[in-house]
Amino acid sequence: MVIISMIMAMVHMRQLPGSRKMAFTLVGMYMSTTVVAIIEANAFGVPFITNVVKELDASSIQASEEYGSSVEDVKFIDALLGVFENMTPENIINDIATSDMLPVIVASVVFGICIKAQEDDGSPTVTIKLIQQINDVVVACLMAVMKVAPFGVASIVFSTAATVDIEEAGKALAWYLLGMWAVMLFHVFVFYTAILVIGAGRNPFPYYKNLIPAVLMALGMSSSMATLPTTKQCAAKNGIRAEVRDLALSLGATINMDGSGIAFIFIPCWLCTVQGIEFGATKIMLSAIGAMVCSVGASPIPSTGGVALVVLAIAGVPINSTFGLIMAVEFMGDRSQTMVNVFGDSVIVAVIDKWFGQSIIDMETAEKKVKSDEDVAV
C-alpha cells in the first residue's frame, strides 16, 4: 500500500491543475508543515519519553538483549552516508522481502515521477489503471484484515500483559499518549495559528470555530478522506473559494499527514525506551527520514499500524510483543492524528486562498473568454 500510495502521490502532484507556482507552493507548504511536526516531535517528544518512560521488566522481551546497541556503535556520519547509499535499490524484490523500505520508497517516488499518466485523449494509461486496480485490491484486503485485526491485537496484548507489569505498562502507555497529544496541541494551536494569522491574515477564533464539525468528524471517522466532504463544507463556511478548496483539501487528505509524522517519531522512541534500547542520534535521524516519507505515503484510511512498521524497519527498531501494547491504544492515537491532519489541511487552504485565490479566478475567466472568442470565430 505504501508503494502504491507513493506512486499515486507523485502522479497526482504532476497533474495539479492551476498555475504551476500555486501547485508547487501548495505541495511545498504541506511538506514543510510535516517537517516542522517531525522536528517538534524530536525536540519535545523524544526527551520527554526517554526521561519519563521506564524500561519494562518482561522476560518475554528478548530483543533488547539480542539487539543491543549495535546501530548506535556506528558513527553518525557513517550512518548518514549509509542512508544515502541505501537509497539506491540493488534488488527491489529482496528489499521488500527483507523490509528494507527506504530504497523501495525511493524507487516508488522515481517510478511515480517518470510514469506516463495520461494518453493523448486525456484518459489514464493502462499502467495507471493497473496500479489503481491493484490499490483497490490492496485496500479491500486491508479492510478485510482490519475486521479481524482486533482479535489479533487482543491476542498480542493479552500475551504481553501476561509477562509485563500491568501497572508499569499502563503508565508507559499513558505517558506515550500524553506526550504525543501535547506535541499535537502545540503544533495545532501555536504553529498552525501562527501560519493562519501571518500567512492568511485570519482571526483564528471564528476560523477554528467553523472547523469544529470537521474536527469532530475526524474524531469519529479516523480518516482524512472520509472527513473530506465535511472539511470542504467548513472551508466554504470560512469563505474559501471553491476552486482552491477542491484542489488543496483533496491533495491535503492524501499527502498532508502532520499528525502521522508526529506519531511516527513517538512510536519508535517509546518502543526503544521500554526495551532498554538507546534512542540516539542515528535512530532519531532514521526515524525522521522514515516519518517524512511514510507520512506522504500513508493511506488516508484508518489505522497507521502498518505504516508504522515501515518506519520501525527503516529506523532499525526491533518489533516484538511490545508493539502490541502500542496497537492496544492505537485507536486513540489514530483519531488524534486525523484531527491534526484535518486542522493542517484547513489552515493551509486559507493561506493558498489568500495568495492565489483571485489569480485562479482571473485565469479561469481569461480561459472562458478565449474559448468564447473561439466559438464566435467558428
mmCIF file of C-alpha atoms in Angstrom:
data_model
loop_
_atom_site.group_PDB
_atom_site.id
_atom_site.type_symbol
_atom_site.label_atom_id
_atom_site.label_comp_id
_atom_site.label_asym_id
_atom_site.label_seq_id
_atom_site.Cartn_x
_atom_site.Cartn_y
_atom_site.Cartn_z
ATOM 1 C CA MET A 1 0.000 0.000 0.000
ATOM 2 C CA VAL A 2 2.839 2.397 0.805
ATOM 3 C CA ILE A 3 4.414 1.699 -2.603
ATOM 4 C CA ILE A 4 1.165 2.381 -4.467
ATOM 5 C CA SER A 5 0.408 5.451 -2.337
ATOM 6 C CA MET A 6 3.828 6.929 -3.077
ATOM 7 C CA ILE A 7 3.464 6.306 -6.822
ATOM 8 C CA MET A 8 -0.016 7.824 -6.977
ATOM 9 C CA ALA A 9 1.023 10.797 -4.813
ATOM 10 C CA MET A 10 3.761 11.634 -7.320
ATOM 11 C CA VAL A 11 1.330 11.212 -10.236
ATOM 12 C CA HIS A 12 -1.248 13.486 -8.595
ATOM 13 C CA MET A 13 1.384 16.145 -7.912
ATOM 14 C CA ARG A 14 2.362 16.174 -11.588
ATOM 15 C CA GLN A 15 -1.287 16.598 -12.614
ATOM 16 C CA LEU A 16 -2.104 19.501 -10.310
ATOM 17 C CA PRO A 17 -4.401 21.954 -12.098
ATOM 18 C CA GLY A 18 -3.989 25.704 -11.988
ATOM 19 C CA SER A 19 -0.818 27.688 -12.019
ATOM 20 C CA ARG A 20 2.479 25.869 -11.596
ATOM 21 C CA LYS A 21 3.546 28.349 -8.912
ATOM 22 C CA MET A 22 0.459 27.653 -6.825
ATOM 23 C CA ALA A 23 0.877 23.898 -7.208
ATOM 24 C CA PHE A 24 4.492 23.955 -6.065
ATOM 25 C CA THR A 25 3.614 26.307 -3.197
ATOM 26 C CA LEU A 26 0.821 24.005 -2.037
ATOM 27 C CA VAL A 27 2.966 20.872 -2.082
ATOM 28 C CA GLY A 28 5.875 22.747 -0.510
ATOM 29 C CA MET A 29 3.724 24.026 2.350
ATOM 30 C CA TYR A 30 2.316 20.568 3.068
ATOM 31 C CA MET A 31 5.844 19.117 3.107
ATOM 32 C CA SER A 32 7.159 21.960 5.252
ATOM 33 C CA THR A 33 4.481 21.603 7.932
ATOM 34 C CA THR A 34 5.231 17.873 8.140
ATOM 35 C CA VAL A 35 8.938 18.606 8.573
ATOM 36 C CA VAL A 36 8.106 21.070 11.368
ATOM 37 C CA ALA A 37 5.849 18.476 13.030
ATOM 38 C CA ILE A 38 8.684 15.930 12.976
ATOM 39 C CA ILE A 39 11.141 18.487 14.376
ATOM 40 C CA GLU A 40 8.694 19.299 17.189
ATOM 41 C CA ALA A 41 8.284 15.602 17.994
ATOM 42 C CA ASN A 42 12.056 15.163 18.143
ATOM 43 C CA ALA A 43 12.656 18.369 20.105
ATOM 44 C CA PHE A 44 9.910 17.928 22.706
ATOM 45 C CA GLY A 45 8.675 14.365 22.498
ATOM 46 C CA VAL A 46 11.923 12.371 22.448
ATOM 47 C CA PRO A 47 13.419 13.981 25.608
ATOM 48 C CA PHE A 48 10.065 13.603 27.363
ATOM 49 C CA ILE A 49 9.642 9.903 26.542
ATOM 50 C CA THR A 50 13.243 8.932 27.252
ATOM 51 C CA ASN A 51 13.190 10.666 30.652
ATOM 52 C CA VAL A 52 9.713 9.722 31.871
ATOM 53 C CA VAL A 53 9.015 6.248 30.454
ATOM 54 C CA LYS A 54 10.721 3.361 32.248
ATOM 55 C CA GLU A 55 12.063 0.136 30.773
ATOM 56 C CA LEU A 56 9.562 -2.702 31.123
ATOM 57 C CA ASP A 57 10.706 -5.768 33.001
ATOM 58 C CA ALA A 58 9.439 -8.587 30.801
ATOM 59 C CA SER A 59 11.155 -11.932 30.419
ATOM 60 C CA SER A 60 9.455 -12.461 27.071
ATOM 61 C CA ILE A 61 11.120 -9.405 25.556
ATOM 62 C CA GLN A 62 14.430 -10.719 24.306
ATOM 63 C CA ALA A 63 15.052 -8.266 21.500
ATOM 64 C CA SER A 64 16.701 -5.654 23.704
ATOM 65 C CA GLU A 65 19.416 -8.078 24.812
ATOM 66 C CA GLU A 66 19.925 -9.638 21.418
ATOM 67 C CA TYR A 67 19.749 -6.375 19.540
ATOM 68 C CA GLY A 68 21.997 -4.494 21.922
ATOM 69 C CA SER A 69 23.262 -1.132 20.698
ATOM 70 C CA SER A 70 24.991 -2.223 17.534
ATOM 71 C CA VAL A 71 23.384 0.508 15.480
ATOM 72 C CA GLU A 72 24.481 3.174 17.966
ATOM 73 C CA ASP A 73 28.060 1.905 17.792
ATOM 74 C CA VAL A 74 28.215 3.183 14.222
ATOM 75 C CA LYS A 75 29.418 6.757 13.879
ATOM 76 C CA PHE A 76 26.697 9.228 12.989
ATOM 77 C CA ILE A 77 28.392 10.366 9.775
ATOM 78 C CA ASP A 78 28.795 6.737 8.685
ATOM 79 C CA ALA A 79 25.129 6.113 9.379
ATOM 80 C CA LEU A 80 24.174 9.243 7.438
ATOM 81 C CA LEU A 81 26.261 8.189 4.437
ATOM 82 C CA GLY A 82 24.810 4.707 4.763
ATOM 83 C CA VAL A 83 21.297 6.112 4.494
ATOM 84 C CA PHE A 84 22.099 7.836 1.190
ATOM 85 C CA GLU A 85 23.863 4.722 -0.063
ATOM 86 C CA ASN A 86 20.889 2.593 0.932
ATOM 87 C CA MET A 87 18.521 4.823 -1.043
ATOM 88 C CA THR A 88 19.689 3.150 -4.250
ATOM 89 C CA PRO A 89 17.849 -0.176 -4.603
ATOM 90 C CA GLU A 90 20.005 -3.090 -5.718
ATOM 91 C CA ASN A 91 17.331 -5.780 -5.674
ATOM 92 C CA ILE A 92 13.861 -4.324 -5.204
ATOM 93 C CA ILE A 93 12.227 -7.721 -4.552
ATOM 94 C CA ASN A 94 14.801 -8.589 -1.902
ATOM 95 C CA ASP A 95 14.381 -5.143 -0.332
ATOM 96 C CA ILE A 96 10.636 -5.730 0.006
ATOM 97 C CA ALA A 97 11.164 -9.248 1.374
ATOM 98 C CA THR A 98 13.654 -8.043 3.986
ATOM 99 C CA SER A 99 11.561 -4.963 4.943
ATOM 100 C CA ASP A 100 14.322 -2.614 3.764
ATOM 101 C CA MET A 101 11.758 0.029 2.861
ATOM 102 C CA LEU A 102 13.872 3.113 2.222
ATOM 103 C CA PRO A 103 15.127 2.019 -1.240
ATOM 104 C CA VAL A 104 11.643 0.714 -2.032
ATOM 105 C CA ILE A 105 10.108 4.122 -1.268
ATOM 106 C CA VAL A 106 12.778 5.929 -3.314
ATOM 107 C CA ALA A 107 12.112 3.594 -6.257
ATOM 108 C CA SER A 108 8.360 4.232 -5.909
ATOM 109 C CA VAL A 109 8.878 8.002 -5.970
ATOM 110 C CA VAL A 110 11.079 7.810 -9.080
ATOM 111 C CA PHE A 111 8.575 5.492 -10.762
ATOM 112 C CA GLY A 112 5.711 7.872 -9.961
ATOM 113 C CA ILE A 113 7.646 10.837 -11.364
ATOM 114 C CA CYS A 114 8.625 9.085 -14.604
ATOM 115 C CA ILE A 115 5.482 7.090 -15.404
ATOM 116 C CA LYS A 116 3.196 8.313 -18.188
ATOM 117 C CA ALA A 117 -0.095 9.206 -16.517
ATOM 118 C CA GLN A 118 -2.397 10.077 -19.425
ATOM 119 C CA GLU A 119 -2.984 9.104 -23.035
ATOM 120 C CA ASP A 120 -3.255 11.735 -25.747
ATOM 121 C CA ASP A 121 -7.041 11.906 -25.253
ATOM 122 C CA GLY A 122 -6.623 12.605 -21.530
ATOM 123 C CA SER A 123 -7.648 9.146 -20.322
ATOM 124 C CA PRO A 124 -5.480 7.268 -17.799
ATOM 125 C CA THR A 125 -2.814 4.992 -19.246
ATOM 126 C CA VAL A 126 -3.038 1.233 -18.913
ATOM 127 C CA THR A 127 -0.296 1.291 -16.284
ATOM 128 C CA ILE A 128 -2.136 3.843 -14.157
ATOM 129 C CA LYS A 129 -5.349 1.821 -14.436
ATOM 130 C CA LEU A 130 -3.458 -1.300 -13.360
ATOM 131 C CA ILE A 131 -1.940 0.488 -10.359
ATOM 132 C CA GLN A 132 -5.357 1.836 -9.350
ATOM 133 C CA GLN A 133 -6.895 -1.633 -9.634
ATOM 134 C CA ILE A 134 -4.071 -3.124 -7.551
ATOM 135 C CA ASN A 135 -4.652 -0.380 -4.999
ATOM 136 C CA ASP A 136 -8.360 -1.258 -4.882
ATOM 137 C CA VAL A 137 -7.473 -4.894 -4.219
ATOM 138 C CA VAL A 138 -4.954 -3.940 -1.513
ATOM 139 C CA VAL A 139 -7.479 -1.635 0.186
ATOM 140 C CA ALA A 140 -10.153 -4.352 0.048
ATOM 141 C CA CYS A 141 -7.751 -6.881 1.567
ATOM 142 C CA LEU A 142 -6.679 -4.386 4.219
ATOM 143 C CA MET A 143 -10.268 -3.599 5.179
ATOM 144 C CA ALA A 144 -10.971 -7.340 5.444
ATOM 145 C CA VAL A 145 -7.924 -7.793 7.663
ATOM 146 C CA MET A 146 -8.978 -4.819 9.791
ATOM 147 C CA LYS A 147 -12.253 -6.589 10.580
ATOM 148 C CA VAL A 148 -10.391 -9.447 12.271
ATOM 149 C CA ALA A 149 -7.438 -7.338 13.441
ATOM 150 C CA PRO A 150 -8.962 -6.674 16.883
ATOM 151 C CA PHE A 151 -8.715 -10.388 17.646
ATOM 152 C CA GLY A 152 -5.044 -10.487 16.650
ATOM 153 C CA VAL A 153 -4.269 -7.293 18.546
ATOM 154 C CA ALA A 154 -6.106 -8.630 21.588
ATOM 155 C CA SER A 155 -4.017 -11.822 21.452
ATOM 156 C CA ILE A 156 -0.775 -9.814 21.338
ATOM 157 C CA VAL A 157 -1.950 -7.515 24.133
ATOM 158 C CA PHE A 158 -3.035 -10.403 26.372
ATOM 159 C CA SER A 159 0.181 -12.345 25.791
ATOM 160 C CA THR A 160 2.235 -9.252 26.561
ATOM 161 C CA ALA A 161 0.096 -8.381 29.579
ATOM 162 C CA ALA A 162 0.788 -11.825 30.998
ATOM 163 C CA THR A 163 4.531 -11.141 31.098
ATOM 164 C CA VAL A 164 4.776 -7.451 31.993
ATOM 165 C CA ASP A 165 3.824 -5.368 34.977
ATOM 166 C CA ILE A 166 0.357 -4.104 34.014
ATOM 167 C CA GLU A 167 0.700 -1.013 36.167
ATOM 168 C CA GLU A 168 4.062 -0.045 34.652
ATOM 169 C CA ALA A 169 2.870 -0.817 31.110
ATOM 170 C CA GLY A 170 -0.235 1.301 31.681
ATOM 171 C CA LYS A 171 1.839 4.217 32.958
ATOM 172 C CA ALA A 172 4.218 3.931 29.982
ATOM 173 C CA LEU A 173 1.310 3.976 27.518
ATOM 174 C CA ALA A 174 -0.300 6.904 29.337
ATOM 175 C CA TRP A 175 2.925 8.921 29.082
ATOM 176 C CA TYR A 176 3.154 7.966 25.383
ATOM 177 C CA LEU A 177 -0.344 9.293 24.662
ATOM 178 C CA LEU A 178 0.005 12.394 26.840
ATOM 179 C CA GLY A 179 3.354 13.306 25.293
ATOM 180 C CA MET A 180 2.083 12.808 21.756
ATOM 181 C CA TRP A 181 -1.101 14.783 22.417
ATOM 182 C CA ALA A 182 0.900 17.630 23.973
ATOM 183 C CA VAL A 183 3.080 17.957 20.860
ATOM 184 C CA MET A 184 -0.017 17.782 18.648
ATOM 185 C CA LEU A 185 -1.715 20.550 20.637
ATOM 186 C CA PHE A 186 1.404 22.692 20.334
ATOM 187 C CA HIS A 187 1.516 22.037 16.585
ATOM 188 C CA VAL A 188 -2.142 22.995 16.137
ATOM 189 C CA PHE A 189 -2.579 25.965 18.487
ATOM 190 C CA VAL A 190 0.890 27.504 18.179
ATOM 191 C CA PHE A 191 2.334 26.582 14.783
ATOM 192 C CA TYR A 192 -0.889 26.400 12.752
ATOM 193 C CA THR A 193 -2.270 29.516 14.444
ATOM 194 C CA ALA A 194 0.881 31.451 13.542
ATOM 195 C CA ILE A 195 0.530 30.343 9.906
ATOM 196 C CA LEU A 196 -3.154 31.275 9.874
ATOM 197 C CA VAL A 197 -2.562 34.747 11.317
ATOM 198 C CA ILE A 198 0.648 35.623 9.461
ATOM 199 C CA GLY A 199 0.127 33.768 6.185
ATOM 200 C CA ALA A 200 -3.621 34.187 5.706
ATOM 201 C CA GLY A 201 -4.393 37.224 7.875
ATOM 202 C CA ARG A 202 -7.279 35.373 9.523
ATOM 203 C CA ASN A 203 -8.694 35.637 13.041
ATOM 204 C CA PRO A 204 -8.145 32.126 14.465
ATOM 205 C CA PHE A 205 -11.121 32.160 16.863
ATOM 206 C CA PRO A 206 -14.004 32.317 14.330
ATOM 207 C CA TYR A 207 -11.976 30.307 11.825
ATOM 208 C CA TYR A 208 -11.395 27.435 14.267
ATOM 209 C CA LYS A 209 -14.994 27.634 15.456
ATOM 210 C CA ASN A 210 -16.173 26.901 11.928
ATOM 211 C CA LEU A 211 -13.839 23.872 11.801
ATOM 212 C CA ILE A 212 -15.496 22.103 14.746
ATOM 213 C CA PRO A 213 -17.752 19.873 12.574
ATOM 214 C CA ALA A 214 -14.755 18.655 10.532
ATOM 215 C CA VAL A 215 -12.672 18.030 13.664
ATOM 216 C CA LEU A 216 -15.496 16.061 15.286
ATOM 217 C CA MET A 217 -15.976 14.094 12.079
ATOM 218 C CA ALA A 218 -12.239 13.307 12.048
ATOM 219 C CA LEU A 219 -12.505 12.155 15.659
ATOM 220 C CA GLY A 220 -15.320 9.785 14.789
ATOM 221 C CA MET A 221 -14.214 8.542 11.358
ATOM 222 C CA SER A 222 -10.422 8.457 11.919
ATOM 223 C CA SER A 223 -9.974 9.059 8.186
ATOM 224 C CA SER A 224 -8.944 12.228 6.361
ATOM 225 C CA MET A 225 -10.639 11.025 3.190
ATOM 226 C CA ALA A 226 -13.934 10.202 4.903
ATOM 227 C CA THR A 227 -13.837 13.631 6.572
ATOM 228 C CA LEU A 228 -13.091 15.454 3.285
ATOM 229 C CA PRO A 229 -16.718 16.432 2.392
ATOM 230 C CA THR A 230 -17.224 17.938 5.849
ATOM 231 C CA THR A 231 -13.831 19.666 5.661
ATOM 232 C CA LYS A 232 -14.857 21.266 2.353
ATOM 233 C CA GLN A 233 -18.139 22.452 3.884
ATOM 234 C CA CYS A 234 -16.261 24.056 6.772
ATOM 235 C CA ALA A 235 -13.860 25.699 4.311
ATOM 236 C CA ALA A 236 -16.817 27.131 2.412
ATOM 237 C CA LYS A 237 -18.203 28.493 5.691
ATOM 238 C CA ASN A 238 -14.829 30.178 6.231
ATOM 239 C CA GLY A 239 -15.103 31.869 2.819
ATOM 240 C CA ILE A 240 -12.556 29.743 0.938
ATOM 241 C CA ARG A 241 -13.076 29.844 -2.836
ATOM 242 C CA ALA A 242 -14.411 26.597 -4.324
ATOM 243 C CA GLU A 243 -11.585 26.311 -6.851
ATOM 244 C CA VAL A 244 -8.991 26.482 -4.074
ATOM 245 C CA ARG A 245 -10.664 24.225 -1.530
ATOM 246 C CA ASP A 246 -11.371 21.452 -4.057
ATOM 247 C CA LEU A 247 -7.709 21.244 -5.034
ATOM 248 C CA ALA A 248 -5.952 21.983 -1.746
ATOM 249 C CA LEU A 249 -8.156 19.884 0.535
ATOM 250 C CA SER A 250 -8.263 16.888 -1.811
ATOM 251 C CA LEU A 251 -4.479 16.890 -2.111
ATOM 252 C CA GLY A 252 -4.054 17.519 1.616
ATOM 253 C CA ALA A 253 -6.187 14.497 2.507
ATOM 254 C CA THR A 254 -3.677 12.414 0.549
ATOM 255 C CA ILE A 255 -0.238 13.805 1.404
ATOM 256 C CA ASN A 256 -0.594 16.127 4.414
ATOM 257 C CA MET A 257 -0.125 13.840 7.427
ATOM 258 C CA ASP A 258 1.433 16.010 10.143
ATOM 259 C CA GLY A 259 -0.261 14.018 12.901
ATOM 260 C CA SER A 260 1.128 10.780 11.495
ATOM 261 C CA GLY A 261 4.589 12.356 11.265
ATOM 262 C CA ILE A 262 4.472 13.128 14.996
ATOM 263 C CA ALA A 263 3.278 9.621 15.832
ATOM 264 C CA PHE A 264 5.987 8.023 13.672
ATOM 265 C CA ILE A 265 8.597 9.626 15.955
ATOM 266 C CA PHE A 266 6.873 8.745 19.223
ATOM 267 C CA ILE A 267 6.299 5.070 18.340
ATOM 268 C CA PRO A 268 9.948 4.054 17.705
ATOM 269 C CA CYS A 269 11.129 6.231 20.597
ATOM 270 C CA TRP A 270 8.665 4.607 23.008
ATOM 271 C CA LEU A 271 9.436 1.077 21.787
ATOM 272 C CA CYS A 272 13.180 1.618 22.188
ATOM 273 C CA THR A 273 12.714 3.106 25.660
ATOM 274 C CA VAL A 274 10.565 0.285 27.060
ATOM 275 C CA GLN A 275 13.037 -2.273 25.665
ATOM 276 C CA GLY A 276 16.043 -0.535 27.153
ATOM 277 C CA ILE A 277 17.498 0.452 23.771
ATOM 278 C CA GLU A 278 19.099 3.866 23.429
ATOM 279 C CA PHE A 279 17.169 6.114 21.052
ATOM 280 C CA GLY A 280 20.252 8.013 19.933
ATOM 281 C CA ALA A 281 21.148 10.315 17.063
ATOM 282 C CA THR A 282 21.253 7.575 14.429
ATOM 283 C CA LYS A 283 17.797 6.233 15.235
ATOM 284 C CA ILE A 284 16.399 9.753 15.522
ATOM 285 C CA MET A 285 17.724 10.581 12.052
ATOM 286 C CA LEU A 286 16.434 7.335 10.524
ATOM 287 C CA SER A 287 13.057 7.708 12.242
ATOM 288 C CA ALA A 288 12.772 11.287 10.964
ATOM 289 C CA ILE A 289 13.501 10.162 7.401
ATOM 290 C CA GLY A 290 11.032 7.305 7.733
ATOM 291 C CA ALA A 291 8.399 9.575 9.279
ATOM 292 C CA MET A 292 8.759 12.092 6.449
ATOM 293 C CA VAL A 293 8.486 9.678 3.528
ATOM 294 C CA CYS A 294 5.862 7.486 5.186
ATOM 295 C CA SER A 295 3.710 10.472 6.142
ATOM 296 C CA VAL A 296 3.430 11.314 2.449
ATOM 297 C CA GLY A 297 2.807 7.663 1.574
ATOM 298 C CA ALA A 298 0.433 6.920 4.444
ATOM 299 C CA SER A 299 -3.043 5.946 3.328
ATOM 300 C CA PRO A 300 -5.843 8.339 4.382
ATOM 301 C CA ILE A 301 -7.914 5.379 5.648
ATOM 302 C CA PRO A 302 -7.975 4.462 9.371
ATOM 303 C CA SER A 303 -5.094 2.685 11.150
ATOM 304 C CA THR A 304 -1.445 3.711 10.893
ATOM 305 C CA GLY A 305 -0.080 0.496 12.401
ATOM 306 C CA GLY A 306 1.020 -0.969 9.075
ATOM 307 C CA VAL A 307 2.863 2.180 8.024
ATOM 308 C CA ALA A 308 4.436 2.440 11.488
ATOM 309 C CA LEU A 309 6.016 -0.962 10.867
ATOM 310 C CA VAL A 310 7.751 0.532 7.818
ATOM 311 C CA VAL A 311 9.155 3.373 9.944
ATOM 312 C CA LEU A 312 10.378 0.863 12.522
ATOM 313 C CA ALA A 313 12.074 -1.151 9.784
ATOM 314 C CA ILE A 314 13.805 1.963 8.422
ATOM 315 C CA ALA A 315 14.937 3.016 11.908
ATOM 316 C CA GLY A 316 16.135 -0.476 12.824
ATOM 317 C CA VAL A 317 13.851 -0.774 15.859
ATOM 318 C CA PRO A 318 13.149 -4.396 16.880
ATOM 319 C CA ILE A 319 9.497 -5.388 16.605
ATOM 320 C CA ASN A 320 8.184 -7.761 19.250
ATOM 321 C CA SER A 321 5.328 -8.131 21.710
ATOM 322 C CA THR A 322 5.747 -4.543 22.944
ATOM 323 C CA PHE A 323 4.347 -3.362 19.616
ATOM 324 C CA GLY A 324 1.076 -4.968 20.677
ATOM 325 C CA LEU A 325 0.866 -2.518 23.576
ATOM 326 C CA ILE A 326 1.057 0.381 21.122
ATOM 327 C CA MET A 327 -1.637 -1.223 18.971
ATOM 328 C CA ALA A 328 -3.878 -1.508 22.036
ATOM 329 C CA VAL A 329 -4.127 2.296 22.251
ATOM 330 C CA GLU A 330 -3.651 2.957 18.530
ATOM 331 C CA PHE A 331 -7.356 3.724 18.053
ATOM 332 C CA MET A 332 -6.966 6.775 20.303
ATOM 333 C CA GLY A 333 -3.711 7.895 18.718
ATOM 334 C CA ASP A 334 -5.027 7.430 15.181
ATOM 335 C CA ARG A 335 -8.055 9.642 15.794
ATOM 336 C CA SER A 336 -5.935 12.433 17.220
ATOM 337 C CA GLN A 337 -3.591 12.175 14.229
ATOM 338 C CA THR A 338 -6.544 12.565 11.857
ATOM 339 C CA MET A 339 -7.755 15.629 13.747
ATOM 340 C CA VAL A 340 -4.308 17.244 13.366
ATOM 341 C CA ASN A 341 -4.230 16.350 9.665
ATOM 342 C CA VAL A 342 -7.645 17.953 9.084
ATOM 343 C CA PHE A 343 -6.580 21.061 11.006
ATOM 344 C CA GLY A 344 -3.466 21.309 8.838
ATOM 345 C CA ASP A 345 -5.418 20.968 5.586
ATOM 346 C CA SER A 346 -7.861 23.653 6.694
ATOM 347 C CA VAL A 347 -5.129 26.125 7.664
ATOM 348 C CA ILE A 348 -3.044 25.662 4.517
ATOM 349 C CA VAL A 349 -6.091 26.104 2.284
ATOM 350 C CA ALA A 350 -6.663 29.541 3.879
ATOM 351 C CA VAL A 351 -3.112 30.596 3.034
ATOM 352 C CA ILE A 352 -3.401 29.333 -0.554
ATOM 353 C CA ASP A 353 -6.739 31.117 -0.934
ATOM 354 C CA LYS A 354 -5.160 34.353 0.315
ATOM 355 C CA TRP A 355 -2.173 34.107 -2.024
ATOM 356 C CA PHE A 356 -3.649 32.560 -5.178
ATOM 357 C CA GLY A 357 -7.454 32.569 -4.933
ATOM 358 C CA GLN A 358 -8.066 35.667 -7.014
ATOM 359 C CA SER A 359 -5.435 34.749 -9.605
ATOM 360 C CA ILE A 360 -7.157 31.387 -10.196
ATOM 361 C CA ILE A 361 -10.477 33.124 -10.794
ATOM 362 C CA ASP A 362 -8.824 35.603 -13.179
ATOM 363 C CA MET A 363 -7.127 32.748 -15.035
ATOM 364 C CA GLU A 364 -10.383 30.796 -15.397
ATOM 365 C CA THR A 365 -12.179 33.941 -16.571
ATOM 366 C CA ALA A 366 -9.497 34.508 -19.215
ATOM 367 C CA GLU A 367 -9.746 30.880 -20.378
ATOM 368 C CA LYS A 368 -13.537 31.165 -20.701
ATOM 369 C CA LYS A 369 -13.152 34.407 -22.670
ATOM 370 C CA VAL A 370 -10.668 32.795 -25.069
ATOM 371 C CA LYS A 371 -12.962 29.811 -25.545
ATOM 372 C CA SER A 372 -15.929 32.118 -26.123
ATOM 373 C CA ASP A 373 -13.981 34.118 -28.722
ATOM 374 C CA GLU A 374 -13.007 30.874 -30.481
ATOM 375 C CA ASP A 375 -16.645 29.732 -30.581
ATOM 376 C CA VAL A 376 -17.685 33.080 -32.058
ATOM 377 C CA ALA A 377 -14.943 32.850 -34.651
ATOM 378 C CA VAL A 378 -16.140 29.392 -35.687
#
